[in-house]
Coordinates of C-alpha atoms and ligand atoms in Angstrom, one line a residue:
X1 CA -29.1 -9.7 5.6
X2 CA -29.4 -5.9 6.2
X3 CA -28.5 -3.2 4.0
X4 CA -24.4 -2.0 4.6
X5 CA -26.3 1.4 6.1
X6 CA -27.7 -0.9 9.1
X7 CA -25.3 -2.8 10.0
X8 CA -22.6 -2.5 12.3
X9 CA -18.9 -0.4 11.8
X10 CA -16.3 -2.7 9.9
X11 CA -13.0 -1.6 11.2
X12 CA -10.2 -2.3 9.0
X13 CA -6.5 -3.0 10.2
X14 CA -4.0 -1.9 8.0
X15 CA -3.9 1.5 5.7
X16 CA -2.3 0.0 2.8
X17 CA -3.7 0.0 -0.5
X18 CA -5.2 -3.9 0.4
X19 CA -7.0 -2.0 3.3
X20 CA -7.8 1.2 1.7
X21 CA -9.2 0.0 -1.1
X22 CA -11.3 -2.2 0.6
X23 CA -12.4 0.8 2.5
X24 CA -13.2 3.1 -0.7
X25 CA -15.3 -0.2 -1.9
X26 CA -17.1 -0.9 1.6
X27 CA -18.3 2.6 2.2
X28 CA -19.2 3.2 -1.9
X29 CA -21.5 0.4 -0.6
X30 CA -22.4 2.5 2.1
X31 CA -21.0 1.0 5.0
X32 CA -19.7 2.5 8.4
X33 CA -16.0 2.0 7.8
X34 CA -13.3 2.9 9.9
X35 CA -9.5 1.9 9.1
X36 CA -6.7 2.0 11.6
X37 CA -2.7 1.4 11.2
X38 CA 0.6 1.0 13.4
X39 CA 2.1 3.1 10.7
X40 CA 1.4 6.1 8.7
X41 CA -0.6 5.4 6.2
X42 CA -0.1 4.4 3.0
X43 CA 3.9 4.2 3.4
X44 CA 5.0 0.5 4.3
X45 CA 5.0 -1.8 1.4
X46 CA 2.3 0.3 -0.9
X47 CA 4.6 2.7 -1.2
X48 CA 8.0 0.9 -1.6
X49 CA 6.4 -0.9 -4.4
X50 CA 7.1 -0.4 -8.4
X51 CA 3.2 -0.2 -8.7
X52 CA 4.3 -3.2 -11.8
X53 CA 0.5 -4.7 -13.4
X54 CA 2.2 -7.2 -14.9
X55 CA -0.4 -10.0 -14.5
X56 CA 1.0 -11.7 -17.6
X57 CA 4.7 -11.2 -17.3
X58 CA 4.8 -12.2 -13.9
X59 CA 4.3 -15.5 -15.3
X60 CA 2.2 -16.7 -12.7
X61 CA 1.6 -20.8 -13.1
X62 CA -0.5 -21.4 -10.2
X63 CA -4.0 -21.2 -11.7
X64 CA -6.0 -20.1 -9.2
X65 CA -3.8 -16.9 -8.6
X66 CA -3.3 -16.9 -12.5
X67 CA -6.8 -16.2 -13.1
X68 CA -7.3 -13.7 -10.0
X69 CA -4.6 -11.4 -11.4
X70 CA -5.9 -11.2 -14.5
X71 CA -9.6 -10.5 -13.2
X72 CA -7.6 -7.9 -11.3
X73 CA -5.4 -6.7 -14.2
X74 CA -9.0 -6.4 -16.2
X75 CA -11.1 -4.6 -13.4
X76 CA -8.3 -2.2 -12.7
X77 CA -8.5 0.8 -15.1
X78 CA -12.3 1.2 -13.5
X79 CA -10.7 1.1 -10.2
X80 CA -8.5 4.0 -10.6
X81 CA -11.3 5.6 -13.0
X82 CA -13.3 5.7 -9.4
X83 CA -10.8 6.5 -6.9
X84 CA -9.5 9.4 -9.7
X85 CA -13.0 11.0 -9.8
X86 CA -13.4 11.0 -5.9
X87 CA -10.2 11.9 -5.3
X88 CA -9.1 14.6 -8.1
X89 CA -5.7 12.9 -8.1
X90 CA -4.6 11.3 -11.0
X91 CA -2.6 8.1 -10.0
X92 CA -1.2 7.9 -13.7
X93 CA -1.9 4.7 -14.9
X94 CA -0.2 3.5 -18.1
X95 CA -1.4 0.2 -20.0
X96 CA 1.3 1.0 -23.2
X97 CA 2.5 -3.1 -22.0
X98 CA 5.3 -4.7 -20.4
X99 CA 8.8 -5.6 -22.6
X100 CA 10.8 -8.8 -21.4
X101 CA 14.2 -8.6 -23.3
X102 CA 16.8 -11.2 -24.2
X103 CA 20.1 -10.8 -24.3
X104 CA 21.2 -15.0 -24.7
X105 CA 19.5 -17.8 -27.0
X106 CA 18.2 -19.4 -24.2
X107 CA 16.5 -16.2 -23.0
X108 CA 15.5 -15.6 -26.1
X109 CA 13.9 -19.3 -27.0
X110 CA 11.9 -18.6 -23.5
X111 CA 10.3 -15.6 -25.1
X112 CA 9.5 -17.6 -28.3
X113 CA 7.8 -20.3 -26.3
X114 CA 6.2 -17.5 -24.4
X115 CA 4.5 -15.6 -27.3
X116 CA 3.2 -18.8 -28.4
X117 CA 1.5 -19.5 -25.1
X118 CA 0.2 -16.0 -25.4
X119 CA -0.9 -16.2 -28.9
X120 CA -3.2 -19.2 -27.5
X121 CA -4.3 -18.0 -24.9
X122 CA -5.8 -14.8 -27.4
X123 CA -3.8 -12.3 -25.2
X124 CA -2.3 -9.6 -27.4
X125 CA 1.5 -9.2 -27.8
X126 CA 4.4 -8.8 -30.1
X127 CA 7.7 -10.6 -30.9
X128 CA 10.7 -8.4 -31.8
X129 CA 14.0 -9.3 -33.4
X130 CA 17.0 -7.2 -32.1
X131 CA 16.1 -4.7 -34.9
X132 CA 13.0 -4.3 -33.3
X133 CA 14.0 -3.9 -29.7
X134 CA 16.2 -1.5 -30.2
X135 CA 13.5 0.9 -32.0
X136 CA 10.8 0.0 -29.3
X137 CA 13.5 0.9 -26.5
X138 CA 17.2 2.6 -28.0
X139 CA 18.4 2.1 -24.2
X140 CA 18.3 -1.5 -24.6
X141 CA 22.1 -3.1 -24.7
X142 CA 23.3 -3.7 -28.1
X143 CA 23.6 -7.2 -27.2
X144 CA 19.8 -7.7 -27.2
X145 CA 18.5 -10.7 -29.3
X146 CA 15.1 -9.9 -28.9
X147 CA 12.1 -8.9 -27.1
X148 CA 8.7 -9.6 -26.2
X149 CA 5.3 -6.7 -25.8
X150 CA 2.4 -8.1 -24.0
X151 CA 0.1 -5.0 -24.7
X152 CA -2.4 -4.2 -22.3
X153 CA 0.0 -4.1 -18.7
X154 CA 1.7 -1.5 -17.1
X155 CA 2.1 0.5 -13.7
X156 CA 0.5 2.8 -11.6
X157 CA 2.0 5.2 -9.5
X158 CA 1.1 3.4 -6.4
X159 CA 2.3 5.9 -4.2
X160 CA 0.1 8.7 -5.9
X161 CA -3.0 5.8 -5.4
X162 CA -1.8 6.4 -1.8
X163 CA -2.6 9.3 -1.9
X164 CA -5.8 9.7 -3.8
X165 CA -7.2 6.6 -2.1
X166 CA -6.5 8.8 1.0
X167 CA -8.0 12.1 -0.2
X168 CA -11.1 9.6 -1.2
X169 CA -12.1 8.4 2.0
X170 CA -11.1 11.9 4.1
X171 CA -13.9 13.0 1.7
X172 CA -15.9 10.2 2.5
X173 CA -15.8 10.6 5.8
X174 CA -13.4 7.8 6.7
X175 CA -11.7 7.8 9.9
X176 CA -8.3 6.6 8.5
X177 CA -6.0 6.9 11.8
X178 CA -2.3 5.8 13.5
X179 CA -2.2 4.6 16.5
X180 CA 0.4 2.6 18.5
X181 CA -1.6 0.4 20.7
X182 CA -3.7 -1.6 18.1
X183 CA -5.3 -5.0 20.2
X184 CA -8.3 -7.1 18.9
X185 CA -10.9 -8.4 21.3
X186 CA -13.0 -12.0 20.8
X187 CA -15.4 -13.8 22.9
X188 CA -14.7 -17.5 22.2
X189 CA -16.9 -17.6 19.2
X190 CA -16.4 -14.2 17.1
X191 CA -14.5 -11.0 17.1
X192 CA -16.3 -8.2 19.2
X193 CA -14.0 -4.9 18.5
X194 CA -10.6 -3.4 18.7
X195 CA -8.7 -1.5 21.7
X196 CA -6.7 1.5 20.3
X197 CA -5.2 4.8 21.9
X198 CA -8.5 6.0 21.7
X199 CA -10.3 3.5 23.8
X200 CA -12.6 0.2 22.9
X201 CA -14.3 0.4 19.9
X202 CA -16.9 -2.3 18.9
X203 CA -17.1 -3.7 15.4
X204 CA -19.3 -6.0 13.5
X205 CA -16.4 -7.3 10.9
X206 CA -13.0 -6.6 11.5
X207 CA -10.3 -7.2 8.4
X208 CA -6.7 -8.0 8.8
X209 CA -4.9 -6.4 6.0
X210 CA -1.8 -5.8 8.0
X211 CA 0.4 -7.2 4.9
X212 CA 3.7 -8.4 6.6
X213 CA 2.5 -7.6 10.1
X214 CA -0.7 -9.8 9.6
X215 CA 0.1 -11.7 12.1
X216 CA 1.5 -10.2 14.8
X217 CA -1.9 -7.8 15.5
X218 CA -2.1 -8.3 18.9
X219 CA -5.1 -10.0 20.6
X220 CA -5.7 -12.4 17.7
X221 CA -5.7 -16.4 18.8
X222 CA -3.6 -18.7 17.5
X223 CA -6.1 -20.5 14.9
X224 CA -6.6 -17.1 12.8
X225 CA -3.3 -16.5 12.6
X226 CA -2.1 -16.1 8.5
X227 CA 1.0 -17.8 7.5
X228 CA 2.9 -14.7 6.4
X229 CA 6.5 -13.6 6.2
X230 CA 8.3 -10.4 5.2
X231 CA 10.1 -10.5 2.1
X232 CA 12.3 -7.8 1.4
X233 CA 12.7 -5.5 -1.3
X234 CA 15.6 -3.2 -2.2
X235 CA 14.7 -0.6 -5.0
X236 CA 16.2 2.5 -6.6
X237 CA 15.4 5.4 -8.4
X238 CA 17.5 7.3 -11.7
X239 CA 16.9 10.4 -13.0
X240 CA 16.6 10.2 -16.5
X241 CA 15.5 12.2 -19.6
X242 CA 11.8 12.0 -20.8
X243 CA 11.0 9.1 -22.5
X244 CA 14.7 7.8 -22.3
X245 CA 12.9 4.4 -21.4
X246 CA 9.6 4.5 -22.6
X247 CA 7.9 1.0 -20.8
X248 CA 8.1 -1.1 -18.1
X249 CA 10.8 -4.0 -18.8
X250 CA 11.9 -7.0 -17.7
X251 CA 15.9 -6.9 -18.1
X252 CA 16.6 -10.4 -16.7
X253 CA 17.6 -10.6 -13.0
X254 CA 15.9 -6.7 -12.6
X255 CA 13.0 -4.6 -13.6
X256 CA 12.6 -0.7 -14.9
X257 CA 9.5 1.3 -14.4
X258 CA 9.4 5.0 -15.8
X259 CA 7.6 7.3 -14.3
X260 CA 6.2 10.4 -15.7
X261 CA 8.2 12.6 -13.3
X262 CA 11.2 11.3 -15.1
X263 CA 12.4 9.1 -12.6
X264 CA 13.1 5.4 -13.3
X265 CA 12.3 2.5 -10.8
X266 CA 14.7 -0.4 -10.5
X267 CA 13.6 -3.5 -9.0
X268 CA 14.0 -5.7 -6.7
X269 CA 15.7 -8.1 -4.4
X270 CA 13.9 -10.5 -2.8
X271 CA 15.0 -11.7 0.8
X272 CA 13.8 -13.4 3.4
X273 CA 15.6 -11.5 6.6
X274 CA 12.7 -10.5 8.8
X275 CA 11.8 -7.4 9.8
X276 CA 15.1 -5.8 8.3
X277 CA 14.2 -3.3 6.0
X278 CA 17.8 -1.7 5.8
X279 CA 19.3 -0.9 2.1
X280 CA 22.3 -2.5 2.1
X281 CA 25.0 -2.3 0.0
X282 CA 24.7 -6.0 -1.2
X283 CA 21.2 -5.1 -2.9
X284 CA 21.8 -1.7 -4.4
X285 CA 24.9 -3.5 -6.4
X286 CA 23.2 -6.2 -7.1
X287 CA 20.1 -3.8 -9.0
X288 CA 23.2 -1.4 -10.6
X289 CA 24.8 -4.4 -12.2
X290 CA 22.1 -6.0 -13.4
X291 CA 20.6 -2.4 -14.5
X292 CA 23.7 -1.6 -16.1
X293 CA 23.8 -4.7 -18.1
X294 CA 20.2 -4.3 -19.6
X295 CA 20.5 -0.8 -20.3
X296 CA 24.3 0.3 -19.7
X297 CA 23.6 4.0 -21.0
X298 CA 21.8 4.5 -17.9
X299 CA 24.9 4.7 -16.1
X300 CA 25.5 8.6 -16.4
X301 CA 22.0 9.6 -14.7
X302 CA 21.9 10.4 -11.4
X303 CA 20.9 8.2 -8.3
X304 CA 18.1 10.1 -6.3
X305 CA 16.7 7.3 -4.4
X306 CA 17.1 4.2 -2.5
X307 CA 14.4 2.6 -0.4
X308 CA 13.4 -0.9 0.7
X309 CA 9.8 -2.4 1.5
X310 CA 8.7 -6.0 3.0
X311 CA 6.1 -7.8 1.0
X312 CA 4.0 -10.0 2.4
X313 CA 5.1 -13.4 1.6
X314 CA 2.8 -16.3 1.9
X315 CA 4.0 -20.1 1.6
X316 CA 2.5 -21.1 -1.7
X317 CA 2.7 -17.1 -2.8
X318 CA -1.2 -16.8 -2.7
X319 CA -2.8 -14.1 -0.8
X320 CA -5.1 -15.2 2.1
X321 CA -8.5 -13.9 1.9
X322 CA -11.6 -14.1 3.8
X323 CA -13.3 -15.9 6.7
X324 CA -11.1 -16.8 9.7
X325 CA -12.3 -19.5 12.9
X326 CA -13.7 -16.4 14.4
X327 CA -17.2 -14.9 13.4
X328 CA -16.7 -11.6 12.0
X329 CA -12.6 -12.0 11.7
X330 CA -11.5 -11.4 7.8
X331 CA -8.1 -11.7 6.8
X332 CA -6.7 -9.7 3.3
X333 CA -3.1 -10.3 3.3
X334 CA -0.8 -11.8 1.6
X335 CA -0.5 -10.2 -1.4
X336 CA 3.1 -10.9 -2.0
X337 CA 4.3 -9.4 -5.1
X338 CA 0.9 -8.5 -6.4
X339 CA -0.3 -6.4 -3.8
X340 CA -0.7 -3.3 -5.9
X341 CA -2.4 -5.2 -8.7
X342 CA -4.4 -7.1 -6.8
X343 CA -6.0 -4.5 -4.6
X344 CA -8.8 -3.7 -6.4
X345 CA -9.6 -6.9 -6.9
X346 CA -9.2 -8.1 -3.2
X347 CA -11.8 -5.1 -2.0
X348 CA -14.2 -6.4 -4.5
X349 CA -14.0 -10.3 -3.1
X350 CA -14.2 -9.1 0.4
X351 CA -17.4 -7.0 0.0
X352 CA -19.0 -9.4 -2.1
X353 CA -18.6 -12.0 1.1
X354 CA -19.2 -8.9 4.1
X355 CA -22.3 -7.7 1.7
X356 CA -23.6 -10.9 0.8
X357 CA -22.2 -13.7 2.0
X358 CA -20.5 -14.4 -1.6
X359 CA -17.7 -17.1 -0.6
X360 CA -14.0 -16.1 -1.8
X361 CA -12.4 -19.0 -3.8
X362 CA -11.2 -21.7 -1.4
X363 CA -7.8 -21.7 -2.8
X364 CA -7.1 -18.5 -0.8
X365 CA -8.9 -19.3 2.4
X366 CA -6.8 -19.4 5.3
X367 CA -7.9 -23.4 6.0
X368 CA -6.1 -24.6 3.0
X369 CA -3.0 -24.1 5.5
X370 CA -5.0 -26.0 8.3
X371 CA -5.7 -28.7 5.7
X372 CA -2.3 -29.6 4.4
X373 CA -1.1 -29.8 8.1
X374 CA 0.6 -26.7 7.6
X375 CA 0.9 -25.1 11.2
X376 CA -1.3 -22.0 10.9
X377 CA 0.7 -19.2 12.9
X378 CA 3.9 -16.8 12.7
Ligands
LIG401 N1 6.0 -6.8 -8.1 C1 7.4 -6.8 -8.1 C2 8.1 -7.0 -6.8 O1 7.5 -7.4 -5.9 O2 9.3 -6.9 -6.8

């Protein structure tokens, strides 16, 4: 196979941080990488997220997307260690671990059972009584019976890696571009190019990573169509004072991440209602009361944000990654509600296979859908 430098453009649809990333890996490689979106870039679902690497506390049973988020969780810090230094922007990453807290016995018997998992599995973490909860995080209710610390997870300010992913390839000379008209063109055996406001441009590899819109690029046929679906969610955004809550935290029914510009994210709903991406009042009182519960001294800061974002939903919650029925068609999508952890992770699998023909574990090819008579299409 030739070197990246001689072979042909890879065009990627889709400037999220799936399709940027796999951008900032392709052309460290040394490809010819060009990356074009409906949207503005980085601003659909990369930046509504909570930018939560919770790889463990996401208790994730399905093994095969077990293991990739923890690869990703691992391989991460590196990640943003790169994109930092060819970006100057620091997307504040903070691996200080993820509390769960419990505030009934049966709660609190699921975090038992949990830490003993853990403490099997050699993954560092630490039990707390009520005593102990309460000095890790004062904010907690006073109701809480206890709490569990997996060390080693955290957040990243997704929206700042945005940004610096951005800054990256504009100094890598990345054409990273909106445009409205986005159409694919195939011959009946592989995908030659895509049609854009600027005209036809060919491509050797083309890589849907179009997250909920995956498959609705236009152009595509019918057999390489991902089994995706929007899932909304709502999220808000308190002011608080410095360190007021210090991790990320599970509060049952709703999550908290802090971030170091004082604001605190609370998330999310998760519904299945298209392409609506209102905020309604349904889902911001649903977060306040469950907020409120967990952590009711949060309820004199100040509400300076409200936003909603549509993750890509997949039917077994894997993402879909890889080879498609057409030469040349990739699909990265799918990432549900890993996207921001797995990013890193998914640019690394897809270059392995465009580089060298490394194949992606089956359990996320698209043909698993195909095999289980699934129907393969929107
Ligand atoms: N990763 C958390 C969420 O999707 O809400």
């Amino acid at each position: 196979m030739n070197s990246m430098e001689e072979r042909g453009e890879i065009v990627i649809i889709g400037a999220g941080l799936i399709g940027l990333s796999l951008a900032f890996e392709l052309r460290r490689r040394g490809a010819r990488v060009a990356v074009f979106d409906r949207f503005e870039p980085a601003k659909a679902a990369s930046w509504a997220a909570a930018g939560m690497l919770a790889a463990r506390t996401e208790e994730i049973a399905d093994e095969p997307m077990h293991a990739l988020c923890n690869e990703a969780l691992e391989g991460f810090p590196a990640f943003v260690e790169r994109v930092r230094e060819a970006s100057a922007i620091d997307p504040q990453l903070r691996l200080d671990g993820i509390v769960q807290a419990a505030f009934d016995e049966a709660s609190l018997a699921r975090l038992q059972e949990r830490a003993r998992s853990l403490a099997a599995a050699g993954i560092a973490h630490t039990l707390l009584d009520a005593r102990g909860a309460l000095a890790l995080e004062p904010a907690l209710a006073s109701n809480v019976l206890g709490a569990l610390l997996t060390h080693d997870e955290g957040s990243v300010d997704n929206r700042l890696l945005g940004r610096a992913l951005l800054a990256a390839l504009a100094r890598m000379h990345v054409q990273v571009a909106t445009s409205e008209e986005i159409e694919l063109e195939f011959d009946a055996r592989r995908v030659c190019g895509v049609r854009t406001r600027w005209g036809f441009r060919p491509a050797e590899i083309v890589v849907n990573a179009a997250g909920a819109w995956a498959p609705h690029v236009a152009g595509v046929p019918e057999v390489c169509r991902p089994p995706v679906e929007p899932v909304k969610g709502e999220m808000l955004a308190l002011a608080m004072p410095h360190d007021f809550i210090r991790h990320t935290m599970w509060l049952g029914g709703c999550y908290v991440v802090p971030r170091t510009d004082g604001r605190l994210l609370v998330g999310a709903t998760g519904e299945r209602v298209g392409f609506d991406h209102r905020v309604t009042a349904g889902g911001q009182r649903q977060l306040l009361d469950r907020v409120l519960q967990g952590a009711p001294s949060l309820a004199g800061f100040a509400l300076v944000e409200q936003w909603s974002g549509l993750r890509p939903g997949t039917p077994d919650e894997r993402p879909i990654l890889g080879p498609t029925p057409r030469e040349g068609y990739l699909l990265a999508t799918g990432h549900y509600r890993n996207g921001v952890l797995l990013c890193a992770q998914t640019a690394s699998l897809l270059a392995d296979e465009i580089e060298g023909g490394t194949p992606i574990d089956p359990a996320f090819a698209l043909a698993r859908f195909a095999e289980n008579g699934a129907a393969v299409g929107a």
